[in-house]
Structures are given as structure tokens and as C-alpha cells.
mmCIF file of C-alpha atoms and ligand atoms in Angstrom:
data_model
loop_
_atom_site.group_PDB
_atom_site.id
_atom_site.type_symbol
_atom_site.label_atom_id
_atom_site.label_comp_id
_atom_site.label_asym_id
_atom_site.label_seq_id
_atom_site.Cartn_x
_atom_site.Cartn_y
_atom_site.Cartn_z
ATOM 1 C CA MET A 1 0.000 0.000 0.000
ATOM 2 C CA THR A 2 1.401 3.382 -1.000
ATOM 3 C CA THR A 3 2.123 5.795 1.847
ATOM 4 C CA THR A 4 1.236 9.035 0.073
ATOM 5 C CA THR A 5 -1.624 10.234 -2.137
ATOM 6 C CA LEU A 6 -1.260 11.647 -5.613
ATOM 7 C CA ILE A 7 -3.777 14.456 -5.893
ATOM 8 C CA THR A 8 -4.800 15.703 -9.315
ATOM 9 C CA VAL A 9 -6.865 18.827 -9.755
ATOM 10 C CA ALA A 10 -9.137 19.059 -12.800
ATOM 11 C CA PRO A 11 -10.190 22.687 -12.453
ATOM 12 C CA THR A 12 -12.230 23.515 -15.555
ATOM 13 C CA GLY A 13 -13.393 20.719 -17.868
ATOM 14 C CA ALA A 14 -15.360 21.299 -21.029
ATOM 15 C CA GLU A 15 -18.885 20.824 -19.806
ATOM 16 C CA SER A 16 -19.830 23.637 -17.406
ATOM 17 C CA ALA A 17 -20.604 27.134 -18.656
ATOM 18 C CA LYS A 18 -18.995 30.106 -16.892
ATOM 19 C CA THR A 19 -22.430 31.738 -16.749
ATOM 20 C CA ASP A 20 -23.770 28.767 -14.772
ATOM 21 C CA VAL A 21 -20.641 28.304 -12.634
ATOM 22 C CA PRO A 22 -19.026 31.732 -12.104
ATOM 23 C CA ALA A 23 -16.199 30.284 -9.944
ATOM 24 C CA LEU A 24 -14.917 28.187 -12.862
ATOM 25 C CA PRO A 25 -11.354 29.227 -13.864
ATOM 26 C CA VAL A 26 -11.461 30.010 -17.586
ATOM 27 C CA THR A 27 -8.740 32.599 -18.269
ATOM 28 C CA LEU A 28 -5.034 31.840 -18.249
ATOM 29 C CA ASP A 29 -4.548 34.043 -15.188
ATOM 30 C CA GLU A 30 -7.324 32.243 -13.336
ATOM 31 C CA LEU A 31 -5.837 28.888 -14.299
ATOM 32 C CA VAL A 32 -2.313 29.775 -13.154
ATOM 33 C CA THR A 33 -3.587 31.198 -9.858
ATOM 34 C CA THR A 34 -5.620 28.030 -9.335
ATOM 35 C CA ALA A 35 -2.552 25.896 -10.089
ATOM 36 C CA LYS A 36 -0.395 27.765 -7.560
ATOM 37 C CA GLU A 37 -3.003 27.629 -4.824
ATOM 38 C CA CYS A 38 -3.821 23.961 -5.392
ATOM 39 C CA GLU A 39 -0.115 23.079 -5.380
ATOM 40 C CA ALA A 40 0.295 24.895 -2.062
ATOM 41 C CA LEU A 41 -2.542 22.773 -0.657
ATOM 42 C CA GLY A 42 -1.100 19.447 -1.853
ATOM 43 C CA ALA A 43 -1.988 18.814 -5.509
ATOM 44 C CA SER A 44 0.792 17.505 -7.743
ATOM 45 C CA VAL A 45 -0.924 17.161 -11.159
ATOM 46 C CA ILE A 46 -3.217 19.531 -13.047
ATOM 47 C CA HIS A 47 -5.567 18.115 -15.708
ATOM 48 C CA VAL A 48 -6.179 20.974 -18.101
ATOM 49 C CA HIS A 49 -8.999 21.981 -20.448
ATOM 50 C CA ILE A 50 -8.809 25.512 -21.771
ATOM 51 C CA ARG A 51 -11.383 28.089 -22.853
ATOM 52 C CA ASP A 52 -11.435 30.856 -25.478
ATOM 53 C CA ASP A 53 -12.088 34.564 -24.897
ATOM 54 C CA LEU A 54 -15.798 33.824 -24.630
ATOM 55 C CA ALA A 55 -15.107 31.038 -22.091
ATOM 56 C CA ARG A 56 -16.047 28.335 -24.606
ATOM 57 C CA PRO A 57 -13.981 25.107 -24.672
ATOM 58 C CA THR A 58 -11.200 25.247 -27.258
ATOM 59 C CA LEU A 59 -8.237 23.173 -28.428
ATOM 60 C CA ASP A 60 -6.532 26.140 -30.079
ATOM 61 C CA PRO A 61 -2.870 25.066 -30.507
ATOM 62 C CA GLY A 62 -1.379 28.473 -29.685
ATOM 63 C CA ARG A 63 -3.409 28.808 -26.508
ATOM 64 C CA LEU A 64 -2.482 25.285 -25.453
ATOM 65 C CA ARG A 65 1.242 26.035 -25.877
ATOM 66 C CA GLU A 66 0.886 29.290 -23.972
ATOM 67 C CA THR A 67 -0.989 27.480 -21.220
ATOM 68 C CA VAL A 68 1.681 24.793 -20.820
ATOM 69 C CA ALA A 69 4.404 27.468 -20.656
ATOM 70 C CA ALA A 70 2.496 29.595 -18.119
ATOM 71 C CA LEU A 71 1.684 26.653 -15.853
ATOM 72 C CA ARG A 72 5.313 25.516 -15.941
ATOM 73 C CA ALA A 73 6.537 29.017 -15.131
ATOM 74 C CA GLY A 74 3.990 29.526 -12.351
ATOM 75 C CA SER A 75 3.981 26.153 -10.603
ATOM 76 C CA ASP A 76 5.749 22.822 -10.141
ATOM 77 C CA LEU A 77 2.625 20.870 -10.981
ATOM 78 C CA ILE A 78 2.803 18.141 -13.593
ATOM 79 C CA VAL A 79 0.927 19.573 -16.569
ATOM 80 C CA GLN A 80 -1.522 17.087 -18.049
ATOM 81 C CA LEU A 81 -3.470 18.320 -21.081
ATOM 82 C CA SER A 82 -6.813 16.778 -21.895
ATOM 83 C CA SER A 83 -6.835 15.045 -25.264
ATOM 84 C CA GLY A 84 -10.506 14.345 -24.648
ATOM 85 C CA GLY A 85 -11.562 17.942 -25.157
ATOM 86 C CA ALA A 86 -15.293 18.393 -25.578
ATOM 87 C CA VAL A 87 -17.548 15.720 -27.108
ATOM 88 C CA THR A 88 -17.761 17.825 -30.268
ATOM 89 C CA ASP A 89 -13.991 18.055 -30.879
ATOM 90 C CA PRO A 90 -12.651 16.267 -33.984
ATOM 91 C CA GLU A 91 -9.981 13.586 -33.637
ATOM 92 C CA ALA A 92 -7.370 15.608 -35.543
ATOM 93 C CA ASP A 93 -7.654 18.505 -33.082
ATOM 94 C CA ARG A 94 -7.508 16.119 -30.122
ATOM 95 C CA LEU A 95 -4.354 14.480 -31.488
ATOM 96 C CA ALA A 96 -2.794 17.900 -32.141
ATOM 97 C CA VAL A 97 -3.034 18.656 -28.391
ATOM 98 C CA LEU A 98 0.212 16.671 -28.110
ATOM 99 C CA ASP A 99 2.004 19.336 -30.205
ATOM 100 C CA ALA A 100 1.907 21.563 -27.106
ATOM 101 C CA ALA A 101 4.377 19.112 -25.511
ATOM 102 C CA PRO A 102 2.785 18.726 -22.074
ATOM 103 C CA ASP A 103 4.288 16.463 -19.394
ATOM 104 C CA MET A 104 1.232 14.219 -19.617
ATOM 105 C CA ALA A 105 -1.947 13.889 -21.626
ATOM 106 C CA SER A 106 -5.142 11.981 -21.064
ATOM 107 C CA CYS A 107 -5.974 9.011 -23.282
ATOM 108 C CA THR A 108 -9.525 7.711 -22.975
ATOM 109 C CA MET A 109 -9.761 3.957 -23.446
ATOM 110 C CA GLY A 110 -13.103 3.653 -25.216
ATOM 111 C CA THR A 111 -16.334 5.202 -26.381
ATOM 112 C CA VAL A 112 -18.939 5.995 -23.755
ATOM 113 C CA ASN A 113 -22.387 7.536 -23.646
ATOM 114 C CA PHE A 114 -21.915 10.901 -21.984
ATOM 115 C CA GLY A 115 -25.237 12.224 -20.730
ATOM 116 C CA ASP A 116 -27.205 12.967 -23.894
ATOM 117 C CA ASP A 117 -23.994 12.897 -25.968
ATOM 118 C CA VAL A 118 -21.464 10.300 -27.051
ATOM 119 C CA PHE A 119 -17.785 10.632 -26.144
ATOM 120 C CA MET A 120 -16.246 8.890 -29.154
ATOM 121 C CA ASN A 121 -12.923 7.068 -28.807
ATOM 122 C CA ARG A 122 -12.353 4.640 -31.683
ATOM 123 C CA TRP A 123 -9.694 1.952 -31.290
ATOM 124 C CA GLU A 124 -7.546 3.360 -34.134
ATOM 125 C CA PHE A 125 -7.661 6.779 -32.502
ATOM 126 C CA ILE A 126 -6.626 5.372 -29.130
ATOM 127 C CA VAL A 127 -3.671 3.621 -30.791
ATOM 128 C CA ALA A 128 -2.696 6.856 -32.554
ATOM 129 C CA LEU A 129 -2.742 8.807 -29.271
ATOM 130 C CA HIS A 130 -0.795 6.135 -27.386
ATOM 131 C CA SER A 131 1.821 5.789 -30.155
ATOM 132 C CA ARG A 132 2.341 9.508 -30.591
ATOM 133 C CA MET A 133 2.778 9.908 -26.841
ATOM 134 C CA GLN A 134 5.401 7.149 -26.930
ATOM 135 C CA GLU A 135 7.259 8.962 -29.752
ATOM 136 C CA ARG A 136 7.129 12.324 -27.964
ATOM 137 C CA GLN A 137 7.858 11.055 -24.446
ATOM 138 C CA ILE A 138 4.530 12.360 -23.154
ATOM 139 C CA VAL A 139 3.232 10.251 -20.270
ATOM 140 C CA PRO A 140 -0.397 9.159 -20.675
ATOM 141 C CA GLU A 141 -3.046 8.960 -18.034
ATOM 142 C CA TYR A 142 -5.502 6.355 -19.270
ATOM 143 C CA GLU A 143 -9.059 7.527 -18.616
ATOM 144 C CA ILE A 144 -11.428 4.698 -17.700
ATOM 145 C CA PHE A 145 -15.146 5.447 -17.874
ATOM 146 C CA ASP A 146 -16.305 1.833 -17.836
ATOM 147 C CA LEU A 147 -15.006 -1.577 -16.807
ATOM 148 C CA GLY A 148 -14.368 -2.709 -20.395
ATOM 149 C CA HIS A 149 -11.983 0.210 -20.901
ATOM 150 C CA LEU A 150 -9.522 -1.624 -18.651
ATOM 151 C CA THR A 151 -9.713 -4.649 -20.952
ATOM 152 C CA ALA A 152 -9.048 -2.337 -23.878
ATOM 153 C CA LEU A 153 -6.022 -0.965 -22.016
ATOM 154 C CA ALA A 154 -4.606 -4.448 -21.440
ATOM 155 C CA ARG A 155 -5.016 -5.101 -25.187
ATOM 156 C CA LEU A 156 -3.384 -1.773 -26.080
ATOM 157 C CA LEU A 157 -0.327 -2.411 -23.914
ATOM 158 C CA ASP A 158 -0.042 -5.988 -25.149
ATOM 159 C CA ARG A 159 -0.079 -4.945 -28.803
ATOM 160 C CA HIS A 160 1.633 -1.567 -28.692
ATOM 161 C CA GLY A 161 3.907 -1.647 -25.676
ATOM 162 C CA LEU A 162 4.330 0.302 -22.475
ATOM 163 C CA PRO A 163 3.740 4.061 -22.420
ATOM 164 C CA ALA A 164 6.424 6.718 -22.334
ATOM 165 C CA GLY A 165 8.094 6.561 -18.932
ATOM 166 C CA GLY A 166 7.305 2.843 -18.618
ATOM 167 C CA HIS A 167 4.757 3.259 -15.821
ATOM 168 C CA VAL A 168 1.007 2.667 -16.269
ATOM 169 C CA HIS A 169 -1.347 5.046 -14.465
ATOM 170 C CA VAL A 170 -5.104 5.023 -14.931
ATOM 171 C CA ASP A 171 -7.825 7.380 -13.780
ATOM 172 C CA LEU A 172 -11.255 5.925 -13.037
ATOM 173 C CA VAL A 173 -13.838 8.518 -14.044
ATOM 174 C CA MET A 174 -16.933 7.260 -12.267
ATOM 175 C CA GLY A 175 -20.543 8.349 -12.249
ATOM 176 C CA VAL A 176 -20.802 9.828 -15.759
ATOM 177 C CA PRO A 177 -24.394 9.217 -16.928
ATOM 178 C CA GLY A 178 -23.734 6.397 -19.406
ATOM 179 C CA GLY A 179 -20.549 5.082 -17.784
ATOM 180 C CA MET A 180 -19.853 3.006 -14.690
ATOM 181 C CA PRO A 181 -21.473 4.157 -11.434
ATOM 182 C CA GLY A 182 -19.534 5.994 -8.748
ATOM 183 C CA THR A 183 -19.747 3.233 -6.170
ATOM 184 C CA THR A 184 -17.387 1.202 -4.017
ATOM 185 C CA GLU A 185 -18.545 -1.952 -5.808
ATOM 186 C CA ALA A 186 -17.624 -0.548 -9.231
ATOM 187 C CA LEU A 187 -14.249 0.665 -7.945
ATOM 188 C CA VAL A 188 -13.478 -2.770 -6.494
ATOM 189 C CA ALA A 189 -14.440 -4.389 -9.813
ATOM 190 C CA CYS A 190 -11.986 -2.065 -11.589
ATOM 191 C CA ARG A 191 -9.318 -2.791 -8.992
ATOM 192 C CA GLN A 192 -9.703 -6.511 -9.698
ATOM 193 C CA ALA A 193 -9.604 -5.983 -13.478
ATOM 194 C CA MET A 194 -6.312 -4.103 -13.037
ATOM 195 C CA ARG A 195 -4.694 -7.448 -12.201
ATOM 196 C CA ASP A 196 -4.426 -7.899 -15.985
ATOM 197 C CA LEU A 197 -2.314 -4.732 -16.235
ATOM 198 C CA PRO A 198 1.448 -4.542 -15.651
ATOM 199 C CA GLU A 199 2.785 -4.990 -12.124
ATOM 200 C CA GLY A 200 2.954 -1.633 -10.361
ATOM 201 C CA THR A 201 0.059 -0.033 -12.249
ATOM 202 C CA THR A 202 -1.394 2.804 -10.181
ATOM 203 C CA PHE A 203 -4.814 4.414 -10.256
ATOM 204 C CA SER A 204 -6.628 7.573 -9.322
ATOM 205 C CA ALA A 205 -10.373 7.877 -9.113
ATOM 206 C CA THR A 206 -12.863 10.681 -9.412
ATOM 207 C CA GLY A 207 -16.596 10.589 -8.848
ATOM 208 C CA ILE A 208 -18.803 12.924 -10.849
ATOM 209 C CA GLY A 209 -21.287 15.041 -8.919
ATOM 210 C CA ARG A 210 -22.570 13.531 -5.711
ATOM 211 C CA SER A 211 -20.432 10.389 -6.139
ATOM 212 C CA THR A 212 -17.314 12.448 -5.395
ATOM 213 C CA ILE A 213 -17.157 11.591 -1.671
ATOM 214 C CA PRO A 214 -17.968 7.853 -1.894
ATOM 215 C CA VAL A 215 -15.412 7.474 -4.686
ATOM 216 C CA MET A 216 -12.723 9.372 -2.726
ATOM 217 C CA LEU A 217 -13.232 7.180 0.319
ATOM 218 C CA ALA A 218 -13.325 3.976 -1.746
ATOM 219 C CA SER A 219 -10.185 4.924 -3.653
ATOM 220 C CA LEU A 220 -8.196 5.774 -0.527
ATOM 221 C CA SER A 221 -9.227 2.525 1.130
ATOM 222 C CA ALA A 222 -8.258 0.525 -1.973
ATOM 223 C CA GLY A 223 -4.780 2.081 -2.226
ATOM 224 C CA GLY A 224 -5.776 4.473 -5.006
ATOM 225 C CA HIS A 225 -5.107 8.146 -5.602
ATOM 226 C CA LEU A 226 -7.506 11.082 -6.040
ATOM 227 C CA ARG A 227 -8.654 13.459 -8.724
ATOM 228 C CA VAL A 228 -10.916 16.317 -7.703
ATOM 229 C CA GLY A 229 -11.988 19.592 -9.242
ATOM 230 C CA MET A 230 -14.732 21.609 -10.831
ATOM 231 C CA GLU A 231 -14.505 19.583 -14.051
ATOM 232 C CA ASP A 232 -16.238 16.815 -12.116
ATOM 233 C CA THR A 233 -17.977 18.448 -9.143
ATOM 234 C CA VAL A 234 -19.709 21.817 -8.920
ATOM 235 C CA THR A 235 -21.748 21.191 -5.750
ATOM 236 C CA TYR A 236 -19.815 20.927 -2.470
ATOM 237 C CA ALA A 237 -22.755 19.657 -0.428
ATOM 238 C CA LYS A 238 -26.498 19.581 -0.983
ATOM 239 C CA GLY A 239 -27.577 23.086 -2.000
ATOM 240 C CA GLN A 240 -24.030 24.470 -1.648
ATOM 241 C CA PRO A 241 -22.178 25.361 -4.864
ATOM 242 C CA VAL A 242 -18.408 24.774 -4.921
ATOM 243 C CA GLU A 243 -16.641 28.054 -4.116
ATOM 244 C CA SER A 244 -13.336 27.176 -5.748
ATOM 245 C CA ASN A 245 -11.143 24.292 -6.834
ATOM 246 C CA MET A 246 -9.074 24.953 -3.718
ATOM 247 C CA GLN A 247 -12.062 24.036 -1.571
ATOM 248 C CA LEU A 248 -12.219 20.626 -3.291
ATOM 249 C CA VAL A 249 -8.461 20.041 -3.095
ATOM 250 C CA ALA A 250 -8.465 21.000 0.591
ATOM 251 C CA ARG A 251 -11.197 18.438 1.261
ATOM 252 C CA ALA A 252 -9.281 15.737 -0.641
ATOM 253 C CA VAL A 253 -6.110 16.574 1.300
ATOM 254 C CA GLY A 254 -8.055 16.291 4.548
ATOM 255 C CA PHE A 255 -9.354 12.847 3.599
ATOM 256 C CA ALA A 256 -5.878 11.733 2.491
ATOM 257 C CA ARG A 257 -4.388 12.842 5.818
ATOM 258 C CA LEU A 258 -7.144 11.045 7.720
ATOM 259 C CA ALA A 259 -6.203 7.914 5.780
ATOM 260 C CA GLN A 260 -2.589 8.547 6.906
ATOM 261 C CA ARG A 261 -1.555 8.939 3.298
ATOM 262 C CA PRO A 262 -0.580 12.617 3.040
ATOM 263 C CA PRO A 263 -0.288 14.393 -0.325
ATOM 264 C CA MET A 264 2.519 13.301 -2.628
ATOM 265 C CA PRO A 265 4.838 16.194 -3.555
ATOM 266 C CA PRO A 266 5.261 16.928 -7.292
ATOM 267 C CA ALA A 267 8.858 15.607 -7.363
ATOM 268 C CA GLN A 268 7.740 12.247 -5.972
ATOM 269 C CA ALA A 269 4.785 12.236 -8.375
ATOM 270 C CA ARG A 270 7.150 12.754 -11.332
ATOM 271 C CA GLU A 271 9.225 9.811 -10.196
ATOM 272 C CA LEU A 272 6.170 7.576 -9.733
ATOM 273 C CA LEU A 273 4.584 8.451 -13.073
ATOM 274 C CA GLY A 274 7.822 8.451 -15.080
ATOM 275 C CA VAL A 275 7.530 12.126 -15.985
ATOM 276 C CA ARG A 276 10.742 13.972 -16.807
ATOM 277 C CA ALA A 277 11.991 16.451 -14.197
ATOM 278 C CA GLY A 278 10.251 19.843 -14.540
HETATM 279 N N1 KMH B 301 -14.861 16.385 -21.658
HETATM 280 C C1 KMH B 301 -15.096 14.987 -21.845
HETATM 281 C C2 KMH B 301 -15.892 14.755 -23.084
HETATM 282 C C3 KMH B 301 -10.444 13.954 -20.884
HETATM 283 O O1 KMH B 301 -10.236 15.068 -20.459
HETATM 284 O O2 KMH B 301 -9.581 13.268 -21.397
HETATM 285 C C4 KMH B 301 -13.830 14.220 -21.928
HETATM 286 C C5 KMH B 301 -12.879 14.382 -20.835
HETATM 287 C C6 KMH B 301 -11.817 13.359 -20.783
HETATM 288 O O3 KMH B 301 -12.901 15.284 -20.046
HETATM 289 ZN ZN1 ZN B 302 -11.007 16.162 -18.773
#
């Protein structure tokens, strides 16, 4: 059992509108301030979606490069760009996210119904993302929305080899309407399926909406790590909107300390994940 907890903050996402969630960080300044404050609290990875001047999700290559540079200059966090984008983003734009040369990028392991939409991840596209990350030494975080995505990951690694850095890290994204539920039972099923992945594989988990707390507790008790943030959770408690990403990171840090697995510093996180020194 690991003695520390890797905490990832996913501050923005592509789903919530700034008009509905005014505390959402959407400008570069807001993102960098969020990164600094979350790092000070105990986060070591930032999972990044960016917005345009009208706060709409974008994969603009210039903005992505600028974002990576600003986050590196302003924090020690591991910078993980989303290659998932929004459900409407074309594959070519999602693949081009890697041109911004982040430390890490997400790689979703299969198609999933996503509320009223479909988050499309064809096998050939997954292979293209994985292979390009290998070529560019970008460390993937494999996003798992359903149990079968872990089977797809085992097949990917078997056919196309280990990721850049040699370490396999997955993130269980639980409670998306259309994906696996955010329950202890589902997390344990995933944990068992991970036996088919390479020795030493690590996992984080995040629960969408009200599943955030059960998933955090289940993940900590199963030796997993945590992802929290306003990408996944905009209500702190019943009737109480989230005030900031820092509020969610602080709660995750509190739970991790209670579990006697304090936050993992960024340098240790780089070593664990196989990310080059910042
Ligand atoms: N916005 C979702 C459609 C990722 O970042 O890689 C996809 C997502 C996953 O958030
Ligand atoms: Zn995301």
C-alpha cells in the first residue's frame, strides 16, 4: 500500500458554462492562480482543459502552448493536457493537443455515452494517441469510464507496448451518466480488473457530482489516488455550490491525511509516473 496520495486537480473541464458556474477558472490568469493555490494545498498534477475569450472550450494550438508554458513558469505541478476535449472536438484537433508538448496527456480507453452525448474514442484513434505519446515522451493517463476500458487498455499495452516513462497510471472517471457508477462496488471491480495490467500499475479515481465523496473514500481505502476539481464536481454539499477548486483540493487533502496517506509532492509524483523532471 502506497504511503502518500497523488492528488490531481481538474479545475475547468469542457462541460460547465462560466455563466452557470461563475467560480470556474477560464482565463489563463485564473488557471495559473488556481494551479499555484492547489499546489500549495497538496496537488501535484493539473488536468487541463482551456477556454477561449468567450469562455467556450477550445483546443486552439497556440493557446495550449501558452498554457503549458504559463503553468510551468507559475507552478511545479505536472501539466496534463486533456486530449478528450469536448464531445464535439474532432480527432485531428484532439491528437494535435500533443504538439503543445505537455508532461502528460489523457488518453480515454473507449467510447462511452456521456449524458445525452457520445464521447467517441475509436480503437484506431486510441492507438494513434498512445503511439504519438510514446514517440514524444509524453506520459499518458488512461481515462477509464467503464469496466471494459480496462480490458481495452490491457489489449493496447499488449499490442503496442508500455507508455512513455514505462509506468502505467489510470484514472477511473466514475458516475458519468452512461458510464460506470460511482460506487465502491464498481471501484473494487476495476481494482480486480487491473490485475491484468502490468505490475505496479497505479490508479486515481474521481466521482462525478454527488459520487465524489464515496469514490474518494473507496479509492483511498483501496490504495488508489484522487482526482478532484470543478470539471467533475460543482456542488460541495447539498444546496451548496463549490466556491473554488481549492475548496475541493483541501477536502481531498483532509481525507488523504485522515487515511494517513498525506499528499505526494510533485517531485515524488514525477518519479512515480515516469515524468521527466520539470
Ligand atoms: N470532456 C469529456 C468529453 C479527458 O479530459 O480526457 C472528456 C474528458 C476526458 O474530459
Ligand atoms: Zn477532462
